[in-house]
Tab-separated table of C-alpha atoms in Angstrom:
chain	number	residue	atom	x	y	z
A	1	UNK	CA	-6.913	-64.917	-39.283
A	2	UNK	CA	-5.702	-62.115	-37.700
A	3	UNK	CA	-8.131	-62.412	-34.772
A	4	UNK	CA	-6.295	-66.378	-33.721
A	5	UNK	CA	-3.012	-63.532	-33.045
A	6	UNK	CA	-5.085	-60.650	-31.662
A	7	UNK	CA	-3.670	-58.446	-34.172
A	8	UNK	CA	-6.859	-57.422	-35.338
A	9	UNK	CA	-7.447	-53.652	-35.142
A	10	UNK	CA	-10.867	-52.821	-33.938
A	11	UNK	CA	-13.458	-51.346	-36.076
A	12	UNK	CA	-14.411	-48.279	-34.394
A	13	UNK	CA	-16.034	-46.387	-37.163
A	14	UNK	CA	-19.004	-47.012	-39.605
A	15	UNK	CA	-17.071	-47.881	-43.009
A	16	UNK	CA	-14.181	-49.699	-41.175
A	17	UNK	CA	-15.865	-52.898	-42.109
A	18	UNK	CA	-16.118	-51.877	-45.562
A	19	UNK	CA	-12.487	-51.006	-45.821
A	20	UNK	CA	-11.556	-54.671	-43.772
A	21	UNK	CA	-13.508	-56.283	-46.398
A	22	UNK	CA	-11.869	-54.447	-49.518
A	23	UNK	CA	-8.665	-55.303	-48.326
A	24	UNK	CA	-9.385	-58.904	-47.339
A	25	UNK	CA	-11.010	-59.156	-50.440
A	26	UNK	CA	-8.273	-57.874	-52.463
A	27	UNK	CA	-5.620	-59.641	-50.734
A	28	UNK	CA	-7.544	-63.169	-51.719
A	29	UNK	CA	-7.456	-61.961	-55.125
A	30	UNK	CA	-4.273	-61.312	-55.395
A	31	UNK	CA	-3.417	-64.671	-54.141
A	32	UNK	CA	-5.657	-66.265	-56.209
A	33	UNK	CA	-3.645	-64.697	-59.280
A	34	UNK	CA	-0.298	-65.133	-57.775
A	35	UNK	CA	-0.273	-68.883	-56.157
A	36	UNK	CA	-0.400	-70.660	-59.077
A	37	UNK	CA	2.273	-68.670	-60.640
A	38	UNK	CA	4.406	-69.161	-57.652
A	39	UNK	CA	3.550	-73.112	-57.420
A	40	UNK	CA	4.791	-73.397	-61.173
A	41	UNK	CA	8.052	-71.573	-60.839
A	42	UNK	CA	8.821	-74.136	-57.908
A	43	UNK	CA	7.614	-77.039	-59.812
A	44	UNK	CA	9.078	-76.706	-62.572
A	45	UNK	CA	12.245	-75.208	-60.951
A	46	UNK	CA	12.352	-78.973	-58.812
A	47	UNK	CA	11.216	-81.085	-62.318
A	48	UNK	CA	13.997	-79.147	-65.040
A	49	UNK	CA	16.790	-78.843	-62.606
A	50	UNK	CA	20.472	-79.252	-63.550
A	51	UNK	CA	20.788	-82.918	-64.440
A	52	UNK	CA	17.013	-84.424	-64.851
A	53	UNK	CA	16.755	-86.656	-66.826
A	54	UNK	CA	12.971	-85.556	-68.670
A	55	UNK	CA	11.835	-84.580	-71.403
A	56	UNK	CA	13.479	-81.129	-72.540
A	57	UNK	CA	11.449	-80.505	-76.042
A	58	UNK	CA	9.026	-77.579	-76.542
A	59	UNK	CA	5.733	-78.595	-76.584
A	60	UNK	CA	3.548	-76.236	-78.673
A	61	UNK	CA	-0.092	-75.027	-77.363
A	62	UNK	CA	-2.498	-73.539	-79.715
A	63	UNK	CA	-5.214	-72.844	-77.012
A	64	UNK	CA	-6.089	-69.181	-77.652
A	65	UNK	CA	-9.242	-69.490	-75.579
A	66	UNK	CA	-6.784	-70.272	-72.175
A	67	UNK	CA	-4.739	-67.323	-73.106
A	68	UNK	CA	-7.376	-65.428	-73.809
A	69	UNK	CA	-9.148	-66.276	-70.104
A	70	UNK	CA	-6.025	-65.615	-67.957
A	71	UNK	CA	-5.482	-61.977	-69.394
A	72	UNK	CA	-9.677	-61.452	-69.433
A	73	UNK	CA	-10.826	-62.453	-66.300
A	74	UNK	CA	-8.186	-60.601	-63.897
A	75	UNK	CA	-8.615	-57.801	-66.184
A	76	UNK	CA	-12.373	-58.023	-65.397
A	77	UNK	CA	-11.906	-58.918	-61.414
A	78	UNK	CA	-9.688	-55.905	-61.040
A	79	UNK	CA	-11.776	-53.536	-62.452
A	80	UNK	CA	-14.492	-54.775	-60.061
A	81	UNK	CA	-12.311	-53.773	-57.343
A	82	UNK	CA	-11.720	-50.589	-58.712
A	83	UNK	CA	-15.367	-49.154	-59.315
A	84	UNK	CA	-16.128	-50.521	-55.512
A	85	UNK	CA	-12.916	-49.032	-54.165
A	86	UNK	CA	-13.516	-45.526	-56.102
A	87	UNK	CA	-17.035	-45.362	-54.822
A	88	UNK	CA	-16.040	-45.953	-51.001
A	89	UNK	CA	-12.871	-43.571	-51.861
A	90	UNK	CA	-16.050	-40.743	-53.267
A	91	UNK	CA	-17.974	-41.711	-49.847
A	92	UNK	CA	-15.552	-40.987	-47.741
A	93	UNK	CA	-14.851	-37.531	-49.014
A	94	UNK	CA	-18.381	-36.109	-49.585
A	95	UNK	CA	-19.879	-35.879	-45.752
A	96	UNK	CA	-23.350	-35.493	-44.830
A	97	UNK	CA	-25.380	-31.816	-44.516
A	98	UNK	CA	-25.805	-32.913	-40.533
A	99	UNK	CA	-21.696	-33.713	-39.638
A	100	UNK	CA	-20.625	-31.832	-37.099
A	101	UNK	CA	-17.252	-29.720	-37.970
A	102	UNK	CA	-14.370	-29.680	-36.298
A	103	UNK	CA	-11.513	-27.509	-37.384
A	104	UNK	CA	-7.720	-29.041	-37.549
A	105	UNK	CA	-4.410	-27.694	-37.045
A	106	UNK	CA	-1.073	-29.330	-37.436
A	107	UNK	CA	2.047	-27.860	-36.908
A	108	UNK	CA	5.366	-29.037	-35.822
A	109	UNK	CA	4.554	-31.271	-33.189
A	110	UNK	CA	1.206	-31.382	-32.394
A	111	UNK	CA	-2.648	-31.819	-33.357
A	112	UNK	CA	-4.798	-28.830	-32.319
A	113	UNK	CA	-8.885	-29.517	-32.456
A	114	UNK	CA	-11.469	-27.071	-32.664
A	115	UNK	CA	-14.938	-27.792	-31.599
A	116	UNK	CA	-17.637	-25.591	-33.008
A	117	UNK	CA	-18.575	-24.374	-29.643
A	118	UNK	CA	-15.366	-23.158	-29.463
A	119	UNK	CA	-13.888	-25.646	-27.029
A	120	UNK	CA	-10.316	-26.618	-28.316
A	121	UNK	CA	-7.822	-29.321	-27.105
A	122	UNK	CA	-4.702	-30.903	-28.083
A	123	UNK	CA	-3.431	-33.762	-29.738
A	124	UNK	CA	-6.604	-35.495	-28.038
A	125	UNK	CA	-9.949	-35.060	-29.678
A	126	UNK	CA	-13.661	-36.125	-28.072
A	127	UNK	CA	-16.141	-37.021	-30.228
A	128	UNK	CA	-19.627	-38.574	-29.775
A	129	UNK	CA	-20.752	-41.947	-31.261
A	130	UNK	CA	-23.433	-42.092	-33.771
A	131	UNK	CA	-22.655	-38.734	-34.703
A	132	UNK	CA	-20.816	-37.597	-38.386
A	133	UNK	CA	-17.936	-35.552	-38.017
A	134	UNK	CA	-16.026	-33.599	-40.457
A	135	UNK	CA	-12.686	-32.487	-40.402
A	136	UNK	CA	-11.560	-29.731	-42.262
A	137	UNK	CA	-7.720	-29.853	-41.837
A	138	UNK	CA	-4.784	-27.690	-42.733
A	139	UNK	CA	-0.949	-27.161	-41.502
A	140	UNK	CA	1.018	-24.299	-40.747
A	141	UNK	CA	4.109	-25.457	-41.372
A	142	UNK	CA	5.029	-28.339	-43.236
A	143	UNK	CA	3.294	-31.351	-44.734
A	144	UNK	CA	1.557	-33.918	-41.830
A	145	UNK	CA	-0.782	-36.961	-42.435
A	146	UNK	CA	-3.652	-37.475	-40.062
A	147	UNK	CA	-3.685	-41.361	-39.075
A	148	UNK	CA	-6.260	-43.158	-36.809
A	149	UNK	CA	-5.812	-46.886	-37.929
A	150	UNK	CA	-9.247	-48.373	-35.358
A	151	UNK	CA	-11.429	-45.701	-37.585
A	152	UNK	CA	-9.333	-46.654	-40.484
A	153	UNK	CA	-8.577	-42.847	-41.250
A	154	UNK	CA	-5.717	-41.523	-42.777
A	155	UNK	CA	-5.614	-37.733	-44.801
A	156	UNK	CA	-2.178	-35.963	-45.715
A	157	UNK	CA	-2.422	-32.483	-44.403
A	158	UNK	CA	-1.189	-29.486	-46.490
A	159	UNK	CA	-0.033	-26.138	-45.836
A	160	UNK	CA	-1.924	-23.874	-47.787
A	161	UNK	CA	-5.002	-26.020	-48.593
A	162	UNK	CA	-7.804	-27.330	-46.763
A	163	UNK	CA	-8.065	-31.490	-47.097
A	164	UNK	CA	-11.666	-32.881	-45.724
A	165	UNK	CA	-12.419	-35.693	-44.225
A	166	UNK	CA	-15.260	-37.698	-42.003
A	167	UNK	CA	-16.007	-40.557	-39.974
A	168	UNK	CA	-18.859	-41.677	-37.433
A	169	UNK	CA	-17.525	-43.083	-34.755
A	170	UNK	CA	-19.436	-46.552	-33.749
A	171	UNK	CA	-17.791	-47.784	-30.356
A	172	UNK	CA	-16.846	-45.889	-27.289
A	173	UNK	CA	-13.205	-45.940	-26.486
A	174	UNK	CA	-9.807	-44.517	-27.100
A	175	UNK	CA	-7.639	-45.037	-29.858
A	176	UNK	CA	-4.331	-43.649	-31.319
A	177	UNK	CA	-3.836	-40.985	-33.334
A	178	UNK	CA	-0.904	-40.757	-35.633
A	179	UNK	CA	1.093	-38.579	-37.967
A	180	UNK	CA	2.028	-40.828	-40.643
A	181	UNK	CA	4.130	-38.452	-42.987
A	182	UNK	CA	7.817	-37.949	-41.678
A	183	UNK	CA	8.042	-34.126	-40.657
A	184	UNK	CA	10.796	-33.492	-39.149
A	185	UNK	CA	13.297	-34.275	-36.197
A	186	UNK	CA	10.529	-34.888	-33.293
A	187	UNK	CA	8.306	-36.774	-36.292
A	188	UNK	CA	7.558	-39.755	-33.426
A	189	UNK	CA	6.183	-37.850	-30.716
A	190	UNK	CA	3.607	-36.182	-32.867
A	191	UNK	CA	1.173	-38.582	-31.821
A	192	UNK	CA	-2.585	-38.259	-29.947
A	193	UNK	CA	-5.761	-40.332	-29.284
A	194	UNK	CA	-9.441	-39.697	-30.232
A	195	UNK	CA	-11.924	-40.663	-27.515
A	196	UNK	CA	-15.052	-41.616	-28.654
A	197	UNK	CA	-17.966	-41.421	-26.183
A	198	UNK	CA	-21.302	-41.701	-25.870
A	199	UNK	CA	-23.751	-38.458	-26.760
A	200	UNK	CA	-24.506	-37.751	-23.081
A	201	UNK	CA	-20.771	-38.249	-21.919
A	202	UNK	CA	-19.793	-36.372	-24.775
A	203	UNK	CA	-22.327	-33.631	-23.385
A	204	UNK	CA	-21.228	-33.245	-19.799
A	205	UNK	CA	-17.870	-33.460	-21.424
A	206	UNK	CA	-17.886	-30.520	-23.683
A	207	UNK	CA	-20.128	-28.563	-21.101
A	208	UNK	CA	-16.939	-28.720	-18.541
A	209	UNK	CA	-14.111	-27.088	-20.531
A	210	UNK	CA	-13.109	-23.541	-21.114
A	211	UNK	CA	-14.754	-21.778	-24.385
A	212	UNK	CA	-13.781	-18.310	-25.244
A	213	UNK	CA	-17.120	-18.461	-28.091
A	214	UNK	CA	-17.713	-20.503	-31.087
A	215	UNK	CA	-15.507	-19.955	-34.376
A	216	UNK	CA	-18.280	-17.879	-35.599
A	217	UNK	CA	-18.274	-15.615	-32.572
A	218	UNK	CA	-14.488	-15.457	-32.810
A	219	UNK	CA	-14.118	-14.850	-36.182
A	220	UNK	CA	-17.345	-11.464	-35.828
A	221	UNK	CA	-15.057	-10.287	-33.427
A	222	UNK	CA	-11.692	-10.776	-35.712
A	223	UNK	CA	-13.701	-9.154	-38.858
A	224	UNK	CA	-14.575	-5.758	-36.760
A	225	UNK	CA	-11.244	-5.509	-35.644
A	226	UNK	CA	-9.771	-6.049	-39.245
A	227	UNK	CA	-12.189	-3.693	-40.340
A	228	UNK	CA	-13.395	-5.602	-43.121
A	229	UNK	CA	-17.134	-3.949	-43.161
A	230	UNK	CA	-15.383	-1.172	-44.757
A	231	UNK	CA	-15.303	-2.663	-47.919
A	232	UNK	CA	-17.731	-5.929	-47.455
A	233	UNK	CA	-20.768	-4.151	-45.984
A	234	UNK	CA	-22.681	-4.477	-48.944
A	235	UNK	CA	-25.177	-1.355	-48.990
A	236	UNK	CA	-24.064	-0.087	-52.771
A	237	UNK	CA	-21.487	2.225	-51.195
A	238	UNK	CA	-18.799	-0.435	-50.626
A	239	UNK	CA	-15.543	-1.373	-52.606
A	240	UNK	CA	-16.627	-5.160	-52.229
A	241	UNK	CA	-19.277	-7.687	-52.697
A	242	UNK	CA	-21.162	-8.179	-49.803
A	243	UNK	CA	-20.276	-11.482	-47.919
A	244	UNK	CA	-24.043	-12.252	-46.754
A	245	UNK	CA	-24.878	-15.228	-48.964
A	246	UNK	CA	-21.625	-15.774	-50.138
A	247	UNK	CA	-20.653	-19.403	-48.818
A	248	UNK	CA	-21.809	-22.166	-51.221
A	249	UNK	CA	-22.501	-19.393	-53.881
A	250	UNK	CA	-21.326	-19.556	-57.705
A	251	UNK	CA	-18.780	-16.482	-57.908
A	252	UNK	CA	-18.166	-15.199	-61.150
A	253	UNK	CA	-14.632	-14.020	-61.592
A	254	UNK	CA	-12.343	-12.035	-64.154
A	255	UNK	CA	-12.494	-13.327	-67.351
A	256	UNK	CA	-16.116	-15.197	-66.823
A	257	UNK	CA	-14.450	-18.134	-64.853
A	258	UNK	CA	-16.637	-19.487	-62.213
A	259	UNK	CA	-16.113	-21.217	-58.772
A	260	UNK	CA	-18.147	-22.246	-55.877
A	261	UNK	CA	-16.956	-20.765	-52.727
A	262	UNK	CA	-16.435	-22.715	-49.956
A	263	UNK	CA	-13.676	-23.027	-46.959
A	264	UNK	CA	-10.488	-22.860	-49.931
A	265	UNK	CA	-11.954	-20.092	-52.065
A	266	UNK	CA	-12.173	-17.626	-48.801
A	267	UNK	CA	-8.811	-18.967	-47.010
A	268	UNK	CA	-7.584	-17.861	-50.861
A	269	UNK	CA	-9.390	-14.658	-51.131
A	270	UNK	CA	-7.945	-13.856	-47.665
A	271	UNK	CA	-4.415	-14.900	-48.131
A	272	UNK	CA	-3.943	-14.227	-51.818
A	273	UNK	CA	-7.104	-12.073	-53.092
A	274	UNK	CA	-5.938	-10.721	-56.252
A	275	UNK	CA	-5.488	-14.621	-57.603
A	276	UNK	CA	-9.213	-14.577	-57.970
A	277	UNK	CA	-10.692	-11.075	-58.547
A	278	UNK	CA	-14.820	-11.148	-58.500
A	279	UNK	CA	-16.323	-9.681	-61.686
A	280	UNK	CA	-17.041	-6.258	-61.462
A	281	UNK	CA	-14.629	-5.340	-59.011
A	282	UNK	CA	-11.326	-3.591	-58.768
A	283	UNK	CA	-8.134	-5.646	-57.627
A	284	UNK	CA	-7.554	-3.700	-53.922
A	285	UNK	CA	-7.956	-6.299	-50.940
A	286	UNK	CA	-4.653	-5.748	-49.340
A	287	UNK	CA	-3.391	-9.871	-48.486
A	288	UNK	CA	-3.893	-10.760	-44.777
A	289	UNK	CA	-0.696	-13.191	-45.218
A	290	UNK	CA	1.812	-12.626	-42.312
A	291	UNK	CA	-1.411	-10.827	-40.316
A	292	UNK	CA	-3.309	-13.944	-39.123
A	293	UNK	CA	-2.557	-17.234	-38.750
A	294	UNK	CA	-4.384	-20.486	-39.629
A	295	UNK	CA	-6.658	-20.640	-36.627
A	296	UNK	CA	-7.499	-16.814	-37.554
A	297	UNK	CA	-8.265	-17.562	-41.245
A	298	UNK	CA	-10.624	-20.731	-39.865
A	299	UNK	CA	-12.714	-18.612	-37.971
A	300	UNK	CA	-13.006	-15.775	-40.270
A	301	UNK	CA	-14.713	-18.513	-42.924
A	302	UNK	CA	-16.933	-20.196	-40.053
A	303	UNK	CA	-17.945	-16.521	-39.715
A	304	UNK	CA	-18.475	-15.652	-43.653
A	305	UNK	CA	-20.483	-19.426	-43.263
A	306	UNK	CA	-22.238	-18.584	-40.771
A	307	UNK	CA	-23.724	-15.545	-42.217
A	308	UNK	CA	-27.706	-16.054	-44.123
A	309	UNK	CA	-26.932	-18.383	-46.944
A	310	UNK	CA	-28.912	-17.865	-50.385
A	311	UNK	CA	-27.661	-20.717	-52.725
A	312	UNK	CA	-27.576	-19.007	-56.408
A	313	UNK	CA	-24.921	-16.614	-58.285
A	314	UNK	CA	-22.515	-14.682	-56.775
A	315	UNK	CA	-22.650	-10.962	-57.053
């Protein structure tokens, strides 16, 4: 329908379709529930007016089987839509081993991308087709929403907490990017594109701006200059479990709590350590709050990620 008006937003990314089609498909429900309610009120609104002459008297109905069906069936229908929507809803969150990550900023007003080569723009970000991408998003200020309606994306971002996201992008082009959560005075002009493009393009692309190093890199150089080997070199010496192997590991904390540690657990352990205190050790990590910022804190983790992984417990 909304094709005839060319209102239709493209679908630019792989489960856009499947979101089109929930919607559509909830939308004909809805009506399918509604219309006959709303057909009824005017009917019988136009038949029992003010001054018809019909027949007034209550006329009893005993069918428990029709009363039964009309409370059953949407019941039913509903829940349909809600185990299909719930399992797109778990899809969308849980990205694939291969997506490439790309590290988000928001502040007050602007988007700032960070490609894992270490190329970074803003408010525009390139991306290649075919490819999974993953954001992992935070703000540094105040609370912003990530919106891209042609990928049909949309992800509130928090200060102090990582939100994740991803999308494959299906068809080159450009398409806006919005903040959809008010955020203050200049709210409207916080606003972007993402330009999808094919893998070669994308290529040449990235090959042609300015890196200063990968996250990774960055964040080696940021953890020699904090000095964190001190405590995290992890020969038997140290104050502090050793950091090789750590991302994706089962930590053990205080009091025999356990928690996997990914991107929140170290922007946590950097920002607020004592909060979660590893078994075994004392509670003496000074907090890096005020020290580094959010892009600092991102490429400390890529760094502590990037380090040999062994999946298992954690010391």
């Amino acid at each position: 329908m909304l094709n005839l008006f060319g209102l239709s937003l493209p679908q630019a990314s792989a489960h856009a379709q499947h979101v089109d089609m929930l919607i559509g498909a909830f939308s004909l429900l809805i009506l399918f529930l509604a219309g006959p309610v709303i057909v009824l009120i005017f009917a019988f609104a136009i038949r029992y007016r003010r001054g018809k002459d019909v027949n007034r008297d209550h006329a009893p109905n005993r069918n428990v089987w029709l009363e039964v069906s009309w409370t059953i069936i949407p019941f039913l229908l509903i829940l349909g839509f809600f185990v299909v929507s719930a399992k797109m809803f778990f899809s969308i969150h849980e990205p694939p081993a291969d997506a490439m990550p790309i590290s988000v900023v928001a502040k007050q007003w602007m988007w700032k991308f960070q490609h894992p080569q270490g190329q970074s723009e803003i408010n525009t970000l390139h991306v290649p087709i075919g490819q999974p991408v993953k954001l992992t998003m935070t703000s540094q200020d105040v609370i912003h929403s990530l919106y891209v309606p042609a990928l049909r994306l949309k992800q509130d971002v928090l200060p102090g907490r990582y939100t994740e996201l991803w999308f494959t992008a299906t068809r080159p082009g450009t398409y806006h990017l919005f903040c959809s959560q008010f955020c203050g005075l200049d709210h409207a002009t916080m606003g972007g594109s993402v330009v999808a493009m094919e893998p070669g393009a994308y290529g040449s692309w990235l090959s042609t701006q300015a890196s200063g190093g990968s996250l990774a890199t960055a964040g080696a150089t940021l953890y020699r200059k904090l000095g964190c080997g001190a405590c995290h070199a992890g020969d038997g010496t140290t104050r502090a479990p050793s950091l090789n192997g750590l991302y994706g590991s089962r930590v053990t904390l205080e009091g025999g709590r356990q928690i996997v540690a990914d991107d929140q657990y170290l922007r946590d352990a950097l920002l607020d350590p004592n909060a979660q205190v590893t078994a075994g050790y004392k509670p003496i990590m000074p907090t890096y709050r005020g020290l580094i910022g959010e892009e600092q804190v991102m490429q400390l983790a890529a760094y502590i990620r990037a380090m040999k992984t062994v999946p298992g417990e954690h010391p």
